[in-house]
CSV table of C-alpha atoms in Angstrom, one decimal:
chain,number,residue,atom,x,y,z
A,1,MET,CA,0.3,0.1,0.2
A,2,GLU,CA,1.7,3.6,-1.1
A,3,LYS,CA,2.3,5.5,2.0
A,4,MET,CA,0.6,9.1,2.1
A,5,LYS,CA,3.0,11.6,0.9
A,6,VAL,CA,2.6,15.0,3.4
A,7,ALA,CA,4.5,17.9,3.4
A,8,LEU,CA,5.9,19.5,7.1
A,9,LEU,CA,7.4,22.8,8.2
A,10,ASN,CA,9.2,23.9,10.7
A,11,PRO,CA,12.1,26.0,12.1
A,12,MET,CA,14.8,23.5,11.3
A,13,VAL,CA,14.9,19.9,13.5
A,14,PRO,CA,16.4,20.0,16.7
A,15,HIS,CA,18.3,17.1,17.7
A,16,TYR,CA,15.5,15.7,20.0
A,17,ARG,CA,12.3,16.0,17.0
A,18,GLU,CA,15.2,13.6,15.2
A,19,GLU,CA,13.6,10.3,16.7
A,20,PHE,CA,9.9,11.3,16.4
A,21,PHE,CA,10.1,12.7,12.3
A,22,LYS,CA,12.1,9.1,11.7
A,23,LEU,CA,9.3,6.8,13.1
A,24,LEU,CA,6.7,9.3,11.3
A,25,SER,CA,7.9,8.7,8.3
A,26,SER,CA,7.5,5.0,9.0
A,27,TYR,CA,3.7,5.5,8.1
A,28,VAL,CA,3.6,8.1,6.1
A,29,ASP,CA,6.3,9.7,3.6
A,30,LEU,CA,7.0,12.7,4.9
A,31,ASP,CA,9.1,15.8,3.4
A,32,ILE,CA,10.3,18.2,6.5
A,33,TYR,CA,10.9,21.9,5.1
A,34,THR,CA,12.4,24.2,7.4
A,35,TYR,CA,12.9,28.1,7.4
A,36,GLN,CA,15.7,28.1,9.8
A,37,ASN,CA,17.8,25.7,7.8
A,38,GLN,CA,21.1,27.3,9.0
A,39,TYR,CA,19.9,28.1,12.0
A,40,SER,CA,22.9,28.3,14.7
A,41,LYS,CA,22.9,28.9,18.3
A,42,LYS,CA,25.4,28.6,21.0
A,43,ASN,CA,24.6,25.8,23.4
A,44,PHE,CA,22.1,24.3,20.7
A,45,LYS,CA,21.9,20.6,19.1
A,46,ILE,CA,20.5,20.9,15.0
A,47,SER,CA,19.8,17.4,13.7
A,48,ASP,CA,21.4,16.1,11.1
A,49,LEU,CA,18.0,14.4,9.4
A,50,SER,CA,16.8,15.6,6.1
A,51,VAL,CA,15.1,18.6,5.2
A,52,LYS,CA,14.4,20.7,2.4
A,53,SER,CA,14.8,24.7,3.1
A,54,LEU,CA,12.3,27.6,2.6
A,55,LYS,CA,13.0,31.1,1.0
A,56,SER,CA,12.0,33.3,4.0
A,57,LEU,CA,11.2,36.5,5.2
A,58,LEU,CA,10.3,38.0,8.9
A,59,PHE,CA,10.3,41.4,9.3
A,60,PHE,CA,8.1,44.0,11.7
A,61,LYS,CA,10.7,43.1,14.8
A,62,LYS,CA,11.1,39.3,13.8
A,63,ARG,CA,6.5,38.8,14.6
A,64,PHE,CA,5.9,38.1,10.9
A,65,LEU,CA,6.5,35.3,8.6
A,66,LEU,CA,7.1,34.6,5.1
A,67,PHE,CA,8.2,31.4,3.5
A,68,SER,CA,7.3,30.1,-0.2
A,69,ILE,CA,4.2,28.2,0.2
A,70,THR,CA,5.1,27.1,-4.0
A,71,PRO,CA,6.4,23.2,-3.1
A,72,PHE,CA,3.1,22.8,-0.3
A,73,LEU,CA,1.2,23.3,-3.5
A,74,PHE,CA,2.7,20.7,-4.8
A,75,LYS,CA,-0.1,17.4,-5.9
A,76,ARG,CA,1.4,14.9,-4.7
A,77,TYR,CA,1.0,15.5,-1.2
A,78,HIS,CA,-2.0,15.1,0.6
A,79,THR,CA,-1.6,16.7,3.7
A,80,ILE,CA,-0.2,18.8,4.8
A,81,ILE,CA,1.2,20.5,8.7
A,82,LEU,CA,1.6,23.7,8.9
A,83,MET,CA,2.7,25.4,12.1
A,84,LEU,CA,0.0,27.1,14.6
A,85,HIS,CA,0.9,30.5,14.9
A,86,PHE,CA,-0.5,33.4,13.6
A,87,GLY,CA,2.6,35.5,12.2
A,88,HIS,CA,2.9,33.0,9.7
A,89,ILE,CA,1.2,35.2,6.9
A,90,SER,CA,2.0,32.1,4.8
A,91,THR,CA,0.6,29.8,6.5
A,92,TRP,CA,-2.8,31.8,6.3
A,93,LEU,CA,-2.2,32.3,2.8
A,94,LEU,CA,-2.4,28.5,2.9
A,95,LEU,CA,-5.7,28.4,4.9
A,96,LEU,CA,-7.3,30.9,2.2
A,97,LEU,CA,-6.9,28.4,-1.0
A,98,LYS,CA,-7.7,25.8,0.7
A,99,VAL,CA,-10.7,25.3,-1.8
A,100,PHE,CA,-7.9,25.4,-5.1
A,101,HIS,CA,-5.6,22.9,-3.8
A,102,ARG,CA,-8.0,20.9,-1.4
A,103,LYS,CA,-5.6,19.8,0.5
A,104,LYS,CA,-5.9,18.5,4.3
A,105,ILE,CA,-4.2,21.1,6.5
A,106,ILE,CA,-3.4,20.0,9.9
A,107,LEU,CA,-1.5,23.0,12.1
A,108,TRP,CA,1.1,21.9,14.9
A,109,GLY,CA,0.7,24.8,17.9
A,110,GLN,CA,4.1,24.4,19.3
A,111,GLY,CA,3.2,25.7,22.9
A,112,ILE,CA,1.3,28.5,24.2
A,113,SER,CA,2.9,31.5,24.2
A,114,VAL,CA,5.6,31.6,27.5
A,115,LYS,CA,5.1,35.2,28.1
A,116,ARG,CA,1.2,35.4,27.4
A,117,TYR,CA,0.5,31.8,28.7
A,118,MET,CA,-1.2,33.8,31.7
A,119,GLU,CA,-3.6,35.1,30.0
A,120,GLU,CA,-4.3,32.8,27.5
A,121,GLU,CA,-5.2,30.3,29.9
A,122,ARG,CA,-8.3,32.7,30.5
A,123,LYS,CA,-8.9,33.9,26.4
A,124,PRO,CA,-7.7,32.2,23.8
A,125,ASN,CA,-5.6,34.5,21.0
A,126,LEU,CA,-8.5,35.2,18.7
A,127,LEU,CA,-6.6,34.3,16.0
A,128,LEU,CA,-5.5,31.4,16.9
A,129,LYS,CA,-8.7,31.0,17.4
A,130,GLN,CA,-9.6,31.4,13.3
A,131,MET,CA,-6.4,29.9,12.2
A,132,ILE,CA,-7.5,26.8,13.9
A,133,ARG,CA,-11.0,27.2,12.7
A,134,MET,CA,-9.8,27.3,9.3
A,135,ALA,CA,-7.9,24.0,9.5
A,136,ASP,CA,-8.9,20.3,9.1
A,137,GLY,CA,-7.5,19.7,12.7
A,138,VAL,CA,-4.1,20.3,15.2
A,139,TRP,CA,-1.6,18.8,16.9
A,140,LEU,CA,-1.0,20.2,20.3
A,141,TYR,CA,1.5,19.5,23.0
A,142,THR,CA,-0.3,18.2,26.5
A,143,GLU,CA,-3.9,17.3,27.0
A,144,LYS,CA,-4.5,20.7,29.6
A,145,GLU,CA,-4.6,22.9,26.1
A,146,ARG,CA,-6.6,19.7,24.1
A,147,ASP,CA,-8.8,20.4,26.6
A,148,GLN,CA,-9.2,24.1,25.6
A,149,TRP,CA,-9.1,23.6,22.4
A,150,LYS,CA,-11.8,21.5,21.8
A,151,ALA,CA,-14.2,23.1,25.0
A,152,ILE,CA,-14.2,25.9,22.3
A,153,PHE,CA,-14.2,23.1,19.2
A,154,PRO,CA,-15.5,20.0,19.8
A,155,ASN,CA,-16.1,18.8,16.9
A,156,LYS,CA,-13.4,19.8,15.6
A,157,LYS,CA,-10.1,17.0,15.6
A,158,ILE,CA,-7.5,18.1,17.9
A,159,VAL,CA,-4.7,15.6,19.6
A,160,ALA,CA,-2.9,16.4,22.1
A,161,LEU,CA,0.6,14.9,21.3
A,162,ASN,CA,2.4,14.4,24.9
A,163,ASN,CA,5.5,16.2,23.7
A,164,THR,CA,8.8,13.7,24.7
A,165,ILE,CA,12.2,14.1,23.7
A,166,SER,CA,14.0,11.6,20.9
A,167,GLY,CA,15.9,9.0,23.4
A,168,VAL,CA,13.2,8.2,25.9
A,169,GLY,CA,12.4,5.2,25.4
A,170,GLU,CA,16.8,4.1,26.2
A,171,ILE,CA,16.4,5.9,29.4
A,172,LEU,CA,13.2,3.8,30.2
A,173,GLY,CA,14.9,1.3,29.4
A,174,ALA,CA,18.2,1.7,30.4
A,175,LYS,CA,18.6,-0.7,34.6
A,176,ASN,CA,19.2,1.2,37.2
A,177,SER,CA,22.5,0.6,39.2
A,178,HIS,CA,21.2,2.2,42.6
A,179,LEU,CA,23.8,-0.3,44.0
A,180,ASP,CA,26.4,1.0,42.0
A,181,ARG,CA,25.4,5.0,42.9
A,182,GLN,CA,28.4,5.0,46.2
A,183,LYS,CA,30.8,3.9,43.8
A,184,LEU,CA,29.3,6.9,41.1
A,185,LYS,CA,29.3,9.2,43.0
A,186,GLU,CA,33.4,8.5,44.0
A,187,LYS,CA,34.2,8.3,40.9
A,188,TYR,CA,32.3,11.5,40.2
A,189,LYS,CA,34.6,13.1,43.6
A,190,ILE,CA,30.6,13.7,44.3
A,191,VAL,CA,30.0,13.4,49.2
A,192,HIS,CA,26.6,15.2,50.2
A,193,GLN,CA,24.2,13.1,51.4
A,194,THR,CA,21.0,14.9,48.5
A,195,CYS,CA,22.1,15.8,46.1
A,196,PHE,CA,19.4,19.0,43.0
A,197,ILE,CA,20.5,18.0,38.6
A,198,PHE,CA,19.8,20.8,36.7
A,199,CYS,CA,19.9,20.0,33.6
A,200,ALA,CA,19.0,23.1,30.9
A,201,ARG,CA,20.9,25.7,28.9
A,202,PHE,CA,21.9,28.6,30.4
A,203,ASP,CA,19.9,30.8,27.4
A,204,ASN,CA,17.2,32.2,28.4
A,205,PRO,CA,16.8,34.4,32.4
A,206,HIS,CA,13.5,33.2,32.8
A,207,ARG,CA,14.6,30.0,33.9
A,208,ARG,CA,15.5,32.0,37.2
A,209,VAL,CA,19.0,31.3,38.2
A,210,ASP,CA,19.1,33.8,40.6
A,211,LEU,CA,16.6,31.8,42.8
A,212,LEU,CA,18.8,29.3,41.5
A,213,VAL,CA,21.8,30.2,43.1
A,214,ASN,CA,19.5,31.8,46.5
A,215,SER,CA,19.0,27.8,46.8
A,216,ILE,CA,22.5,26.8,46.9
A,217,LYS,CA,22.7,29.3,49.3
A,218,ASP,CA,19.6,29.0,51.7
A,219,LEU,CA,20.3,25.3,52.1
A,220,ASP,CA,23.1,23.3,54.3
A,221,SER,CA,26.2,22.8,52.2
A,222,SER,CA,27.2,20.5,54.1
A,223,VAL,CA,23.9,17.8,53.6
A,224,TYR,CA,22.9,19.6,50.0
A,225,GLY,CA,25.1,19.4,46.9
A,226,PHE,CA,23.3,20.5,42.9
A,227,ILE,CA,25.2,18.9,39.9
A,228,ILE,CA,24.6,21.1,37.1
A,229,ILE,CA,25.1,20.3,33.0
A,230,GLY,CA,24.5,22.9,31.0
A,231,GLU,CA,26.2,26.4,29.1
A,232,GLY,CA,25.0,29.7,28.0
A,233,GLN,CA,25.4,33.4,28.7
A,234,PHE,CA,23.0,33.2,32.1
A,235,LYS,CA,25.1,31.1,33.7
A,236,PRO,CA,26.0,32.5,36.8
A,237,ASP,CA,29.9,31.2,38.3
A,238,PHE,CA,29.7,29.0,40.4
A,239,SER,CA,33.5,28.5,41.2
A,240,SER,CA,32.7,29.7,44.8
A,241,TYR,CA,30.2,27.4,46.2
A,242,PRO,CA,31.5,24.4,47.9
A,243,ASN,CA,28.3,22.4,47.2
A,244,VAL,CA,28.3,22.9,43.5
A,245,TYR,CA,29.4,20.3,40.6
A,246,ASP,CA,29.4,22.0,37.2
A,247,PHE,CA,30.2,19.6,34.7
A,248,GLY,CA,28.8,21.9,31.6
A,249,SER,CA,27.7,21.4,29.0
A,250,VAL,CA,27.0,16.8,28.5
A,251,TYR,CA,27.0,15.3,25.3
A,252,ASP,CA,28.5,12.1,26.5
A,253,LYS,CA,25.6,10.0,27.6
A,254,GLN,CA,27.2,6.8,29.9
A,255,ILE,CA,28.2,10.7,31.9
A,256,LYS,CA,25.1,12.1,32.2
A,257,ASP,CA,23.1,8.5,32.7
A,258,GLU,CA,25.5,8.3,35.9
A,259,LEU,CA,25.0,12.2,36.6
A,260,PHE,CA,20.8,11.6,37.1
A,261,GLU,CA,22.0,8.1,38.9
A,262,VAL,CA,24.1,9.7,41.2
A,263,ALA,CA,21.1,12.7,42.1
A,264,ASP,CA,18.2,12.1,43.9
A,265,ILE,CA,16.0,15.3,42.6
A,266,TYR,CA,15.3,17.6,39.5
A,267,TYR,CA,15.7,21.3,40.2
A,268,GLN,CA,14.9,24.2,37.7
A,269,PRO,CA,13.2,27.0,39.1
A,270,GLY,CA,11.4,28.0,36.4
A,271,TRP,CA,10.8,27.7,31.9
A,272,VAL,CA,11.1,24.3,32.3
A,273,GLY,CA,10.3,22.6,29.0
A,274,LEU,CA,11.3,19.3,27.7
A,275,SER,CA,13.9,18.8,30.4
A,276,VAL,CA,11.2,17.8,32.8
A,277,VAL,CA,10.5,15.3,30.3
A,278,GLU,CA,14.7,13.4,30.5
A,279,ALA,CA,14.3,13.7,34.3
A,280,MET,CA,11.2,12.3,34.6
A,281,ALA,CA,12.1,9.3,32.4
A,282,TYR,CA,14.7,9.4,34.7
A,283,GLY,CA,13.2,8.3,37.5
A,284,LYS,CA,13.4,11.8,39.5
A,285,PRO,CA,10.8,14.0,40.9
A,286,ILE,CA,10.7,17.4,39.9
A,287,LEU,CA,10.9,20.5,42.0
A,288,THR,CA,10.0,23.9,40.5
A,289,TYR,CA,7.7,27.0,41.4
A,290,LYS,CA,4.6,27.5,40.4
A,291,ARG,CA,3.5,29.5,36.9
A,292,SER,CA,3.1,33.0,37.5
A,293,GLU,CA,3.7,36.3,36.2
A,294,GLU,CA,7.3,36.7,37.7
A,295,VAL,CA,7.7,32.9,36.8
A,296,LEU,CA,7.2,31.9,33.0
A,297,GLN,CA,7.2,28.1,32.8
A,298,CYS,CA,6.4,26.0,29.2
A,299,VAL,CA,3.7,23.5,28.5
A,300,GLU,CA,5.2,20.6,29.8
A,301,TYR,CA,4.6,22.6,33.5
A,302,ASP,CA,1.2,20.6,33.2
A,303,TYR,CA,3.0,17.1,33.3
A,304,ILE,CA,4.1,17.8,37.3
A,305,LYS,CA,1.9,16.9,39.6
A,306,ASP,CA,2.3,18.5,42.8
A,307,HIS,CA,3.3,16.3,46.2
A,308,VAL,CA,2.7,13.2,43.4
A,309,ASN,CA,5.8,13.0,40.9
A,310,GLY,CA,6.8,16.6,41.9
A,311,ILE,CA,7.3,19.7,43.9
A,312,LEU,CA,5.7,22.7,43.3
A,313,LEU,CA,7.0,26.2,45.4
A,314,ALA,CA,5.7,28.9,45.9
A,315,ASP,CA,8.7,30.9,46.7
A,316,SER,CA,11.8,30.6,48.3
A,317,ASP,CA,10.4,30.3,52.0
A,318,ASP,CA,7.8,28.0,50.8
A,319,PHE,CA,12.0,26.0,49.0
A,320,LYS,CA,13.7,26.7,52.4
A,321,GLU,CA,10.2,25.5,54.4
A,322,ARG,CA,9.4,22.2,52.2
A,323,VAL,CA,13.0,21.0,50.8
A,324,PRO,CA,14.4,19.9,54.3
A,325,LEU,CA,10.9,18.2,55.6
A,326,LEU,CA,10.7,15.0,53.1
A,327,SER,CA,11.9,11.8,53.3
A,328,ASP,CA,13.5,9.1,51.1
A,329,SER,CA,10.4,7.6,50.6
A,330,GLU,CA,8.4,10.4,49.8
A,331,ILE,CA,11.4,11.4,47.0
A,332,SER,CA,11.6,7.8,45.4
A,333,ALA,CA,7.5,7.3,45.3
A,334,MET,CA,7.4,10.8,43.3
A,335,GLY,CA,10.5,9.7,41.2
A,336,ARG,CA,8.5,6.0,40.2
A,337,ASN,CA,5.9,8.1,39.4
A,338,SER,CA,7.8,10.5,37.4
A,339,LYS,CA,9.1,6.8,35.5
A,340,GLU,CA,6.1,5.7,35.5
A,341,PHE,CA,4.2,9.0,34.2
A,342,VAL,CA,6.6,8.9,31.1
A,343,ARG,CA,5.9,5.0,30.5
A,344,ARG,CA,1.8,6.0,30.2
A,345,LYS,CA,2.1,9.2,28.2
A,346,LEU,CA,5.3,10.2,27.1
A,347,THR,CA,6.9,7.5,24.6
A,348,MET,CA,8.1,8.4,21.2
A,349,LYS,CA,6.0,5.7,20.1
A,350,SER,CA,2.7,6.8,22.0
A,351,MET,CA,3.6,10.3,20.5
A,352,VAL,CA,3.8,9.2,16.7
A,353,GLU,CA,-0.1,7.6,16.9
A,354,ASN,CA,-1.6,10.7,18.4
A,355,ALA,CA,0.0,12.4,15.7
A,356,LEU,CA,-1.0,9.7,13.1
A,357,SER,CA,-4.5,9.3,14.7
A,358,ILE,CA,-6.0,12.8,13.3
A,359,MET,CA,-4.5,12.1,9.9
A,360,ALA,CA,-6.9,9.5,8.1
A,361,ILE,CA,-3.6,7.6,6.8
């Protein structure tokens, strides 16, 4: 049976999205088009997956995008997958021309705007609403987003992909080596009883690194250690803190596996995104701050359930009060719940099946 021919648009293909596209390509004949193929950003790893570059133009302070629509009009494509972004002028044009090109259009909502989340959670954007009305279907990242839009468009084909990362199955399938934990601590010269781990790029001020530094200062430095993985322009100098183990950028899987094995809790104060999926797959509870206008959080924040697979903190005082009260059994239980949540909801197979469910293959 001949596979359905599908064209898909993305800014670029980051390494964490590669497995999704490869697995999706085993079900459909997929062509990936990018408009930032030469995208380069320090500390950001780009996939070497084969893509087709589009001519594009960003304008008005990079808020609006024009890209060539010609490839998407090719007769061979049955379905085209575009981004749910009201600033993509060419997407509006393809939606308006549906009556002529007669292709199915799925819009991929790659997260509610983090900076506008508090507002959009209460009142969905009118332009996005119109785009969804014109589309045949919608991919969204989380069940919370899906439920929000389904309440407005109950008959529209809208699915939650349950956004995840490449390699998550490998992390889930790895054999835990808790018996060797002490040896791993010795290997990396980690002496602290309880260890937090932070693993993300320091490329965004909204990660609230100030809260991370305050936490390092506030806890007993003889008991609590902090493992840091990541680089970036907003990274502070951790060299003066005796309880910080700074490993910089780590792309060696074995090293990362071992550092997560040593750690007890994943801690990222703000802007939590796909990094929490990785941490949960490793069986770590997530410690972060409640979403607010001061602490912005990405859509994956909704994977964290307070006291189930993590702790949602109100402020720094809450951190100082609650963390010392956490028992080893509580930490272990939340870690198991994290891993089970990923196993049930966030495998790559599940994400692809969710995507295919509205493509009428």
